[in-house]
Coordinates of C-alpha atoms and ligand atoms in Angstrom, one line a residue:
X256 CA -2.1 -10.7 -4.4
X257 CA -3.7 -10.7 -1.0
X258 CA -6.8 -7.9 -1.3
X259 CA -8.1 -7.3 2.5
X260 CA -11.2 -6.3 2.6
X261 CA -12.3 -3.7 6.0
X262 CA -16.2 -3.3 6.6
X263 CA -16.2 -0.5 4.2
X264 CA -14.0 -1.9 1.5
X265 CA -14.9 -2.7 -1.8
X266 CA -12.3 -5.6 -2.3
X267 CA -13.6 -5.8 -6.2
X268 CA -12.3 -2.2 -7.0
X269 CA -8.8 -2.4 -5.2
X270 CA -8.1 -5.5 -8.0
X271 CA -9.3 -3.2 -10.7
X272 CA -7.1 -0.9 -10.0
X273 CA -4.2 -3.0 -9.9
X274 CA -4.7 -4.9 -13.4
X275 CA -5.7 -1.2 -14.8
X276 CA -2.4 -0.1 -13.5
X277 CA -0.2 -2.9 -15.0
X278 CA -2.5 -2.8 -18.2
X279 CA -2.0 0.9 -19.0
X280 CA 1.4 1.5 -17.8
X281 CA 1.1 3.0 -14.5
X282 CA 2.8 0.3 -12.0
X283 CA 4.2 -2.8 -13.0
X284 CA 5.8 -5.3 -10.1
X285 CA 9.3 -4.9 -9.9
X286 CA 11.7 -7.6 -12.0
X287 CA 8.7 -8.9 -13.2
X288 CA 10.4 -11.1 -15.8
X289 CA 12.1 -13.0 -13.1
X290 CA 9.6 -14.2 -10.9
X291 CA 9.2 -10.7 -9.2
X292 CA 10.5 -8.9 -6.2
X293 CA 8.2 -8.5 -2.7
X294 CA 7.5 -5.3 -1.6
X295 CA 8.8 -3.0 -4.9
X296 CA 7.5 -1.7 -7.8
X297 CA 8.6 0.0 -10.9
X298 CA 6.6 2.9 -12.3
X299 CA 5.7 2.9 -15.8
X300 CA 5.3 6.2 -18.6
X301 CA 1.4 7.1 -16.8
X302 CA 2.6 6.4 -13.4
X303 CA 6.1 8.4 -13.8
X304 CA 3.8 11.6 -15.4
X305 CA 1.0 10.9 -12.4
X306 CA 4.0 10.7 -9.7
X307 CA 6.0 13.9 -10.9
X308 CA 2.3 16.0 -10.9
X309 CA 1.8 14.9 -7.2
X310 CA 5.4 15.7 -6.4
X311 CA 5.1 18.9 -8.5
X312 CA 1.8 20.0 -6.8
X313 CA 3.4 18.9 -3.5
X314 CA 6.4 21.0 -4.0
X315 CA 4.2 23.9 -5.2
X316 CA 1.9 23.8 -1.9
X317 CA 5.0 23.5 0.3
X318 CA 8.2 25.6 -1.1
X319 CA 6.9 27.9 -3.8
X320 CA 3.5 28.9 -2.0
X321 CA 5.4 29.9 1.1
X322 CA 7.8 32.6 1.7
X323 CA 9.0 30.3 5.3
X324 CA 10.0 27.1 3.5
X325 CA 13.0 26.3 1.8
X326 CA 14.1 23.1 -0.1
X327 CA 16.8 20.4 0.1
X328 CA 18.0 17.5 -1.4
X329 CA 20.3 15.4 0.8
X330 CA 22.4 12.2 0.0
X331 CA 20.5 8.6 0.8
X332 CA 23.5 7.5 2.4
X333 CA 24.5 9.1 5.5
X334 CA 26.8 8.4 8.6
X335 CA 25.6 5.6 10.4
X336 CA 26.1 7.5 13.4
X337 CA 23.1 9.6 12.6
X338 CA 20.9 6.4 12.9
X339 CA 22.8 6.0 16.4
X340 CA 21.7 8.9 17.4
X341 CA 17.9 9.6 16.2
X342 CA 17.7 6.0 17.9
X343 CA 16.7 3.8 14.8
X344 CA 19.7 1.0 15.0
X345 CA 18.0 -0.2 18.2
X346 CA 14.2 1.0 18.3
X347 CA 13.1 1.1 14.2
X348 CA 11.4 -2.2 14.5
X349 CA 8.0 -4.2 13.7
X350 CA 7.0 -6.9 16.2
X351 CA 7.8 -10.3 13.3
X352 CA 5.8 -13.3 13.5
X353 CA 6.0 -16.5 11.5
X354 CA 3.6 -19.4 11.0
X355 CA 5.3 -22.6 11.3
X356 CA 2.8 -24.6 9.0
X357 CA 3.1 -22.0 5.7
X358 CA 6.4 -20.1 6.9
X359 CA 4.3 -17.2 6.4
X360 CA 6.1 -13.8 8.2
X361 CA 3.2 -11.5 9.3
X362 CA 3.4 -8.5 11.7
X363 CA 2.6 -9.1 15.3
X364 CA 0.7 -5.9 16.2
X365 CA -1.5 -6.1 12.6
X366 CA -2.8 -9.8 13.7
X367 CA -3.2 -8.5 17.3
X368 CA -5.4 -5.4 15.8
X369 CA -7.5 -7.8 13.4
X370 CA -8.6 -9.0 16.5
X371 CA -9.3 -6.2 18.2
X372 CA -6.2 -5.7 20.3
X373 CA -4.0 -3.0 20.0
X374 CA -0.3 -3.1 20.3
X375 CA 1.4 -0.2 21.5
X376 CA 5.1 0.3 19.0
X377 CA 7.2 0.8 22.6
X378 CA 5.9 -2.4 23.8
X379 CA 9.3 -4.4 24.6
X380 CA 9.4 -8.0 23.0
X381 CA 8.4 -9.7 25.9
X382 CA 5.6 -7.6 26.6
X383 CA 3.9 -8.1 23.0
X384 CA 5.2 -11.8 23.1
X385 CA 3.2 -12.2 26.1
X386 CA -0.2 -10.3 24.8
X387 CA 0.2 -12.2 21.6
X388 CA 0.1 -15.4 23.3
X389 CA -3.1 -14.5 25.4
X390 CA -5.0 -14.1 22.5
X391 CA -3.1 -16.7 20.6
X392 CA -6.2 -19.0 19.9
X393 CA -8.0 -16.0 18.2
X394 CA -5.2 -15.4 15.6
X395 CA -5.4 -17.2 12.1
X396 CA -2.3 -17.2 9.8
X397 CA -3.1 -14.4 6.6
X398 CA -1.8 -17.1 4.8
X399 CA -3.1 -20.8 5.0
X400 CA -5.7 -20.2 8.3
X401 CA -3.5 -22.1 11.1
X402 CA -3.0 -21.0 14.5
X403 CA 0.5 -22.1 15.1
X404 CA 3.2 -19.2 15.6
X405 CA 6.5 -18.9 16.5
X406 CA 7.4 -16.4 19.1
X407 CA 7.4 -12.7 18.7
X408 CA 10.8 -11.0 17.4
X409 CA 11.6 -7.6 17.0
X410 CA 12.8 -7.2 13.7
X411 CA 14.6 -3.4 12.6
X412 CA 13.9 -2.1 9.5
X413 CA 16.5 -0.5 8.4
X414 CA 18.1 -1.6 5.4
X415 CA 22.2 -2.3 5.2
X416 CA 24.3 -1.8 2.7
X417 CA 27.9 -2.8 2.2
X418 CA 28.5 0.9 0.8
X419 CA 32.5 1.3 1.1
X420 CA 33.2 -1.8 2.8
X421 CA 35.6 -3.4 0.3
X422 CA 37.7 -5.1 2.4
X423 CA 34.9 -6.8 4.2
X424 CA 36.1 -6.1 7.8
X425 CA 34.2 -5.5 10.5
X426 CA 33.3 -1.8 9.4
X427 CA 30.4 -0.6 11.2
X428 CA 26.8 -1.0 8.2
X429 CA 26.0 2.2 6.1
X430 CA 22.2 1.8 6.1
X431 CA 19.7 3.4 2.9
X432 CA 17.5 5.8 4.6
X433 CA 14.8 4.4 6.1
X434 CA 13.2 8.3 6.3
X435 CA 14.2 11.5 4.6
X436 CA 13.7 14.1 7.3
X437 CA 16.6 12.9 8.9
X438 CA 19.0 14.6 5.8
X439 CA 16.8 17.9 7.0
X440 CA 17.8 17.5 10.8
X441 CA 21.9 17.1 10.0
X442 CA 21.3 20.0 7.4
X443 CA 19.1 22.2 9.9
X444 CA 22.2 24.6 10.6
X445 CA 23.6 24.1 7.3
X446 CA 20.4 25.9 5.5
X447 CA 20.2 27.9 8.7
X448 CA 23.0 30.0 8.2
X449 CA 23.6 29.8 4.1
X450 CA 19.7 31.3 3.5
X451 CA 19.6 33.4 7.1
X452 CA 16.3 32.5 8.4
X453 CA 14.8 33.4 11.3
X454 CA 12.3 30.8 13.0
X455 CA 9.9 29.3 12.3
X456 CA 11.4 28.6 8.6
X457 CA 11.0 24.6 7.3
X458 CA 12.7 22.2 5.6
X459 CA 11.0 20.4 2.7
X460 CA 12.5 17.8 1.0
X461 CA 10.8 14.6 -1.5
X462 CA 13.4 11.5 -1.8
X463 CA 13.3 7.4 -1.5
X464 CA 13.3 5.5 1.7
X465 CA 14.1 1.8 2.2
X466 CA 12.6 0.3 5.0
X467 CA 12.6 -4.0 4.9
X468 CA 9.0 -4.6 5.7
X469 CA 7.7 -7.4 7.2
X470 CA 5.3 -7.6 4.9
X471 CA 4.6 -5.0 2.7
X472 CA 1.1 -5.2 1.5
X473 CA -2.0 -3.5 -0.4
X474 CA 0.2 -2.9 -3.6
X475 CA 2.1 0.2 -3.7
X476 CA 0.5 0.8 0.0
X477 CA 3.2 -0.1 1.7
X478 CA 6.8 -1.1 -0.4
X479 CA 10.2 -1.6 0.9
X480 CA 11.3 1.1 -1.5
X481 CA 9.4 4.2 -1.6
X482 CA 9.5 7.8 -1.8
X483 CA 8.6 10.2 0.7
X484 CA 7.8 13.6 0.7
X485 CA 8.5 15.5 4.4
X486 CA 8.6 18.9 5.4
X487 CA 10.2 19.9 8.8
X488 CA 9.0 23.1 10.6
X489 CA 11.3 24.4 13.2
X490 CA 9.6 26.9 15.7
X491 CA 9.9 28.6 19.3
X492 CA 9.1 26.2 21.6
X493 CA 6.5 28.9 22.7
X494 CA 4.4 28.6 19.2
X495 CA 5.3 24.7 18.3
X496 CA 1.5 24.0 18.5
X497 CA -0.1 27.1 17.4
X498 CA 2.6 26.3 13.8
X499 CA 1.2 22.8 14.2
X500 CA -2.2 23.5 14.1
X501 CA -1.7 25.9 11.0
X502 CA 0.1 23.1 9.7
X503 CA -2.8 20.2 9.9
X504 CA -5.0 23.1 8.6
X505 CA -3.2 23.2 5.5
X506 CA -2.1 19.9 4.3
X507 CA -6.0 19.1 4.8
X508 CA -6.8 22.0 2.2
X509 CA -3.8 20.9 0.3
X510 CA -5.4 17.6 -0.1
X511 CA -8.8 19.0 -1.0
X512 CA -6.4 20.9 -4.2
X513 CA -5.9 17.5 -5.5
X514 CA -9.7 16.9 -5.9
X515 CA -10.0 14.4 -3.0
X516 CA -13.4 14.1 -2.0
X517 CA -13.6 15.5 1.7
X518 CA -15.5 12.4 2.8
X519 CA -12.9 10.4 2.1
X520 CA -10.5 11.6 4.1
X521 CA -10.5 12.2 8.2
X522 CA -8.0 12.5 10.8
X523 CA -6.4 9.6 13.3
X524 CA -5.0 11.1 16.5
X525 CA -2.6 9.0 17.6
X526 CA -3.3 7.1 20.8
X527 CA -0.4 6.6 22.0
X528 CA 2.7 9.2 21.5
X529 CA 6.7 8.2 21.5
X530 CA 7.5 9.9 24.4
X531 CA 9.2 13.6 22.8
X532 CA 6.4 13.9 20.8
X533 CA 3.4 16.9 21.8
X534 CA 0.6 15.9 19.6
X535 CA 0.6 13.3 16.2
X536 CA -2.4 12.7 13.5
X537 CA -2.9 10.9 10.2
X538 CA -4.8 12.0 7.6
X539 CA -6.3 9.0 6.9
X540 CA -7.7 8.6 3.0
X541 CA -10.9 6.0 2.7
X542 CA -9.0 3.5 0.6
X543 CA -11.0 0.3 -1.1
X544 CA -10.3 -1.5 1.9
X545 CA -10.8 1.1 4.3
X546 CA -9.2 4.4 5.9
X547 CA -6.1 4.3 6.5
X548 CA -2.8 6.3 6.8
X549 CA -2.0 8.5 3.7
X550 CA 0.0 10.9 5.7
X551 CA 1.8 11.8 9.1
X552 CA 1.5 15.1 11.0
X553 CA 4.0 15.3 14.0
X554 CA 4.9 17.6 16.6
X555 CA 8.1 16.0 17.4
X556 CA 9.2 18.6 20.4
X557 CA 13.4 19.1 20.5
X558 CA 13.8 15.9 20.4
X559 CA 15.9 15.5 16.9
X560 CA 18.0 18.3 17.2
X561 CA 19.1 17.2 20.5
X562 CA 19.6 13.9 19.9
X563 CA 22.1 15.2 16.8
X564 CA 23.4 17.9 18.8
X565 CA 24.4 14.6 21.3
X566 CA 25.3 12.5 18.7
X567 CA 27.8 15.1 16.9
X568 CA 28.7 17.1 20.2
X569 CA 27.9 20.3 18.3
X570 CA 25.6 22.6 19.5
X571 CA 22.4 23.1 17.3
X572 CA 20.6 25.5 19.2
X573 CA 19.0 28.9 17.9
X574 CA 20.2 32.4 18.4
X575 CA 17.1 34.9 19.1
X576 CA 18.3 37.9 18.0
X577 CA 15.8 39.9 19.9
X578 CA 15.5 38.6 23.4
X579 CA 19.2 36.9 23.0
X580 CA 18.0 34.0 24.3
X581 CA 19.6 30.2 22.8
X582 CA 17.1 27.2 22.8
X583 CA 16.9 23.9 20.3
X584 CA 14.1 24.5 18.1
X585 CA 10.8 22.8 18.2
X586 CA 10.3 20.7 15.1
X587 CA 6.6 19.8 13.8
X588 CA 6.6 17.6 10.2
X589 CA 4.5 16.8 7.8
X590 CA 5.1 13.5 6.3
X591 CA 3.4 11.7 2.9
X592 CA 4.4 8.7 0.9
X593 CA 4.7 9.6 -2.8
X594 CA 3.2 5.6 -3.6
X595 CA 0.8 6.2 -1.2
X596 CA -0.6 9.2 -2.4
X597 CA -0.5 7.7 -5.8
X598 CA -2.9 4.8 -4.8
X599 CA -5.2 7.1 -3.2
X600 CA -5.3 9.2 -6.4
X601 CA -6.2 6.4 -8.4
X602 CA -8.7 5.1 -6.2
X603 CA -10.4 8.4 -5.8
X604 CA -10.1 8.7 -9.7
X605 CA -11.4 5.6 -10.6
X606 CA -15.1 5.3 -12.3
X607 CA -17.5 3.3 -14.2
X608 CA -20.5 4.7 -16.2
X609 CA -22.3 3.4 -19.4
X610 CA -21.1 5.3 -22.6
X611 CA -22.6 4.7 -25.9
X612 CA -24.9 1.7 -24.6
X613 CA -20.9 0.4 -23.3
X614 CA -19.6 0.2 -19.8
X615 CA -16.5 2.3 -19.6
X616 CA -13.8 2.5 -17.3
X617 CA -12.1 6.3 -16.6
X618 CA -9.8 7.8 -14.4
X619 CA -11.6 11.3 -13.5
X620 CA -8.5 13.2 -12.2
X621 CA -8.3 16.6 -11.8
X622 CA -6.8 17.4 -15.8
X623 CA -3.6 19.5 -14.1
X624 CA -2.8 16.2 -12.4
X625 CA -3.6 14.2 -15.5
X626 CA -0.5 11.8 -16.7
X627 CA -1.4 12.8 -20.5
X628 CA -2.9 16.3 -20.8
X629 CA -4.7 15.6 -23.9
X630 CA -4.6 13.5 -27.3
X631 CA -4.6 14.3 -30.7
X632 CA -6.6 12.0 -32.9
X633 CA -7.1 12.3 -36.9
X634 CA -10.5 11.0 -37.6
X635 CA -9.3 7.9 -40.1
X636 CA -5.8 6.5 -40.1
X637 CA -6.0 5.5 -44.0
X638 CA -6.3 9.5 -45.2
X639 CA -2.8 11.2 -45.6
X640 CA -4.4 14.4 -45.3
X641 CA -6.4 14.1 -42.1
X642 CA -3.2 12.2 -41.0
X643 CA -1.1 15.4 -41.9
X644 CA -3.2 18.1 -40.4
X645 CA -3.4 16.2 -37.4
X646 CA 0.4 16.1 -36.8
X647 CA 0.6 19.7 -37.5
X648 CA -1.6 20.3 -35.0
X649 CA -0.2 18.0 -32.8
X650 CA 3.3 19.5 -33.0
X651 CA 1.8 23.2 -32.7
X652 CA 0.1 22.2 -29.5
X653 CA 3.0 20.1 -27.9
X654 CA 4.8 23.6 -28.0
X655 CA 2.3 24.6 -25.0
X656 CA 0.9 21.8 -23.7
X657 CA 3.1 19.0 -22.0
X658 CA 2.7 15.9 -21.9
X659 CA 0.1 15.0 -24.9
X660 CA 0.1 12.4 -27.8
X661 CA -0.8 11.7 -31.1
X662 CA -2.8 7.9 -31.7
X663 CA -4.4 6.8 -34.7
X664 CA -4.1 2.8 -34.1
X665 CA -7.5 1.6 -34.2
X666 CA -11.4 3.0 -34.4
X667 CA -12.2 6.4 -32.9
X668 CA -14.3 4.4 -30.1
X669 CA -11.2 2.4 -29.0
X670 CA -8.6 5.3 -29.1
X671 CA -11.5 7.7 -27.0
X672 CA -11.8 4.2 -24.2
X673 CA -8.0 4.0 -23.9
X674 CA -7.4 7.8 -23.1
X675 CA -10.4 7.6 -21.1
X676 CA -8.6 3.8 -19.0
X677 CA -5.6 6.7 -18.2
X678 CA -7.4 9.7 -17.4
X679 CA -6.8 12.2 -20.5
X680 CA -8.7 14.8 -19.8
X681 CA -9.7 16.3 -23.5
X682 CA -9.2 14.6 -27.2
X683 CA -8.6 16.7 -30.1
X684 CA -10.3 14.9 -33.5
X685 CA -9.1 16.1 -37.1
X686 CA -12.1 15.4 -39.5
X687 CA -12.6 16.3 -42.7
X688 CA -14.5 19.9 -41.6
X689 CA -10.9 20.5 -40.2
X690 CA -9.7 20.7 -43.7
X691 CA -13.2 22.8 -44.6
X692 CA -13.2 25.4 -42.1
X693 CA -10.5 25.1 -39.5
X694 CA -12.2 23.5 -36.6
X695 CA -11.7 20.6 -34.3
X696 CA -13.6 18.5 -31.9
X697 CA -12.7 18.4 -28.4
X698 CA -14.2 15.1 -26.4
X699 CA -14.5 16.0 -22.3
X700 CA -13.7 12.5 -20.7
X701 CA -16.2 12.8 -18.3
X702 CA -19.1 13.4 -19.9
X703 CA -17.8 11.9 -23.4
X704 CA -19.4 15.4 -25.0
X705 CA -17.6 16.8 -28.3
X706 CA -17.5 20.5 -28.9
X707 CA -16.6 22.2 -31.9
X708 CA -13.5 24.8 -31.5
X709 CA -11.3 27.1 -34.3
X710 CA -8.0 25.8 -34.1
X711 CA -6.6 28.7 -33.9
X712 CA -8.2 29.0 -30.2
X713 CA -7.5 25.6 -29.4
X714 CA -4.4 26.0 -27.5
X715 CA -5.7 28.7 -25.4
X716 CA -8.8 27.2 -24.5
X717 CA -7.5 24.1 -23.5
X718 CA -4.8 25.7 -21.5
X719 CA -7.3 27.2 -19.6
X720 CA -9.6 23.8 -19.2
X721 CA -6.3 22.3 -17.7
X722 CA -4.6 24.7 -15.7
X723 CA -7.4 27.2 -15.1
X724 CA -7.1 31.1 -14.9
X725 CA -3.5 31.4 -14.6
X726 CA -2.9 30.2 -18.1
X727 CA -5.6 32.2 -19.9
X728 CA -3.8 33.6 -22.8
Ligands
GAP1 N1 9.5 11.1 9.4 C1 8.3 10.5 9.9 C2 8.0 9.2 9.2 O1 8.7 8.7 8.4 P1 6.1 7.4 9.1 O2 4.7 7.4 9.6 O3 7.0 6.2 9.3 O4 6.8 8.7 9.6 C3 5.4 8.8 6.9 O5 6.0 7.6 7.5 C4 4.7 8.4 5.7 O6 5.5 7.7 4.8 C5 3.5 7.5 5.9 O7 2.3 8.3 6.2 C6 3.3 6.9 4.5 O8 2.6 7.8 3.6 C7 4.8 6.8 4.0 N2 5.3 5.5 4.3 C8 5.8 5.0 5.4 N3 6.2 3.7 5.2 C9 5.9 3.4 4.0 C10 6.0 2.2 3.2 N4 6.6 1.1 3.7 N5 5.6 2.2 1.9 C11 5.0 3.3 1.4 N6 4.8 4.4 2.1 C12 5.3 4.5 3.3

């Protein structure tokens, strides 16, 4: 796998996340058995647990926090009208170049900005065909290093499927989503009139999108399948950037709540806007091979709604009940990549220190976002007792504390490195003063410290270390 390395990148730790993530069950390349599949991934028992937290947290943040956001789940397949009418069928593309010595296919605009030229995404194909070839001699192939391209197509990206076409005619594709928010814009009045909201009320939905990639890259960075997690903020026209600037305000603390350190993260303003839109940013998260785009922030204008309210022939406009007046809402989104999000959790997580005179490996994440919460651990494997005290304990604590586990494969020192190698926040060891007096030890990961505690408190107290004050008792 192709590691690119920016001026700040640290190309080493990008591959250490990768083989840590295959190695303890976090992300394993999809159909691996078969030679592999470009561009998808399958998420194993860590990296399910780490993904739902995010979505959870997420969620949290952006329905339960707020009294002006609602949620939705709509269907991945859709009319293929609506892609008609929010314009993807003919302007959803990347700019597709391929060498003709390796065959490799590489993204026009990417090559043009690794040389310092940007390419604006309304540039027609002739126009980045011709800036491509100005600057032809400067381009090298990813691949094998050659200079020898074919010519610039626009290639879409959305992905067909044959979905009810069983007699094979000429019935127009049904694509797979290639973003969720449209499912929020063709439900807009739906939720509108069903929950009676008055603007500004959003739309927050978390669901998979297909896009077929040129090449998708960086690991789980950027996939062909992936999940996204989009809110959709419809406003007067009148406050559309006052709601937007609340908006950038608080997906930036939101990503501080996840225990992202602020200097790795800073915003992009877009230079150059699609031609509805007011105002766009990325927060941009300082990955191992630089910053770059973790998350979208749009204000997007009435440009959806009235392109659906085209497209159906059905108005979609907004009764003010107090000055009477109709208008299309104003929509500003906030838009993230579940995968994304993910990677940048695991990059900010990941450490190295010297433990015990060894060099350790640990996943520091905040413990509420930690795949296993904690482990249970019975001091030697070969002593029924100790054995049997710690699954009592085990199963008492479960009751309260979701997801932990019970290991006693191996020395002490091994079973503390692998819940350290996922990010377990506390293990629980059952010794023989267990049996004495009714205390345990709890390890903290990151300073590898053991503290005694009463079992009987054990619950409570690490309730508390996990999810803080609200789960005192
Ligand atoms: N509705 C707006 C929209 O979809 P986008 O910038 O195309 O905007 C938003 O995508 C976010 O979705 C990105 O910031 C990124 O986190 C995620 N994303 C987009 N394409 C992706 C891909 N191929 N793989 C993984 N995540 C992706």
């Amino acid at each position: 796998m192709e590691i690119k390395k920016k001026e700040t990148g640290e190309a080493g730790k990008m591959e250490k996340i990768i083989s840590l993530a295959k190695r303890r069950g976090f992300a394993y390349p999809s159909s691996e058995i078969y030679g592999g599949f470009a561009g998808v991934y399958d998420f194993g028992p860590y990296g399910v647990e780490l993904k739902n937290n995010l979505k959870a947290q997420w969620w949290g943040k952006m329905v339960y926090e707020r009294d002006d956001i609602v949620g939705l789940d709509s269907a991945i397949f859709m009319s293929p009208k609506i892609w008609e009418a929010s314009g993807h069928t003919k302007g959803f593309s990347d700019p597709l170049v391929e060498c003709k010595e390796c065959n490799a296919r590489s993204r026009a605009d990417k090559l043009l900005e690794e040389v310092g030229v940007f390419a604006d995404e309304k540039m027609s194909e002739a126009e980045i065909n011709k800036i491509f070839k100005e600057n032809k001699d400067r381009i090298k192939c990813p691949k094998c290093g050659n200079k020898n391209f074919t010519d610039v197509k626009k290639f879409n990206l959305l992905v067909k499927s044959n979905l009810g076409d069983f007699t094979n005619d000429k019935s127009e594709p049904v694509y797979l989503r290639g973003e969720t928010c449209q499912g929020i814009y063709v439900n807009y009045k739906n939720v509108l009139d069903s929950m009676r909201l008055k603007l500004p009320f959003g739309i927050a939905q978390i669901g998979k999108a297909f896009r077929n990639e040129i090449s998708p890259r960086q690991f789980i960075f950027r996939g062909r399948e992936f999940e996204q997690m989009e809110m959709q903020y419809f406003t007067d026209p009148k406050s559309e950037m006052e709601e937007y600037e609340k908006l950038r305000e608080y997906r930036w603390k939101a990503m501080l709540d996840l225990g992202i350190d602020e200097k790795n993260l800073k915003w992009k303003k877009h230079k150059n806007l699609v031609f509805y839109a007011k105002e766009a940013y990325d927060i941009e998260y300082n990955f191992p091979w630089g910053f770059d785009e973790l998350e979208g922030i749009h204000a997007r204008g009435n440009y959806d709604l009235t392109q659906h309210s085209k497209g159906c022939g059905k108005e979609l406009d907004y009764l003010d009940a107090e000055s009477g007046k109709r208008f299309i809402p104003h929509i500003i989104e906030s838009s993230g990549g579940v995968e994304r999000l993910v990677l940048a959790m695991l990059a900010e997580a990941y450490a190295e220190d010297e433990l015990g005179g060894e060099t350790r490996v640990f996943l520091k994440f905040k413990p509420s976002l930690a795949p296993v919460k904690v482990a249970v651990f019975p001091l030697l494997k070969n002593k029924p007792e100790l054995v049997k005290k710690a699954q009592e304990i085990y199963r008492e604590l479960k009751k309260e504390i979701r997801p932990i586990i019970f290991d006693d494969n191996g020395n002490i020192g091994k079973r503390y490195r692998r819940q350290d190698e996922i990010g377990t926040p506390f293990c629980v060891t059952i010794d023989f003063d267990t049996l004495e007096n009714s205390t345990v030890t709890v390890r903290d990961r990151d300073t590898g410290k053991q503290e005694r505690v009463k079992t009987d408190e054990l619950a409570s107290l690490l309730k508390h270390s996990i999810y803080g004050e609200r789960n005192k008792s």
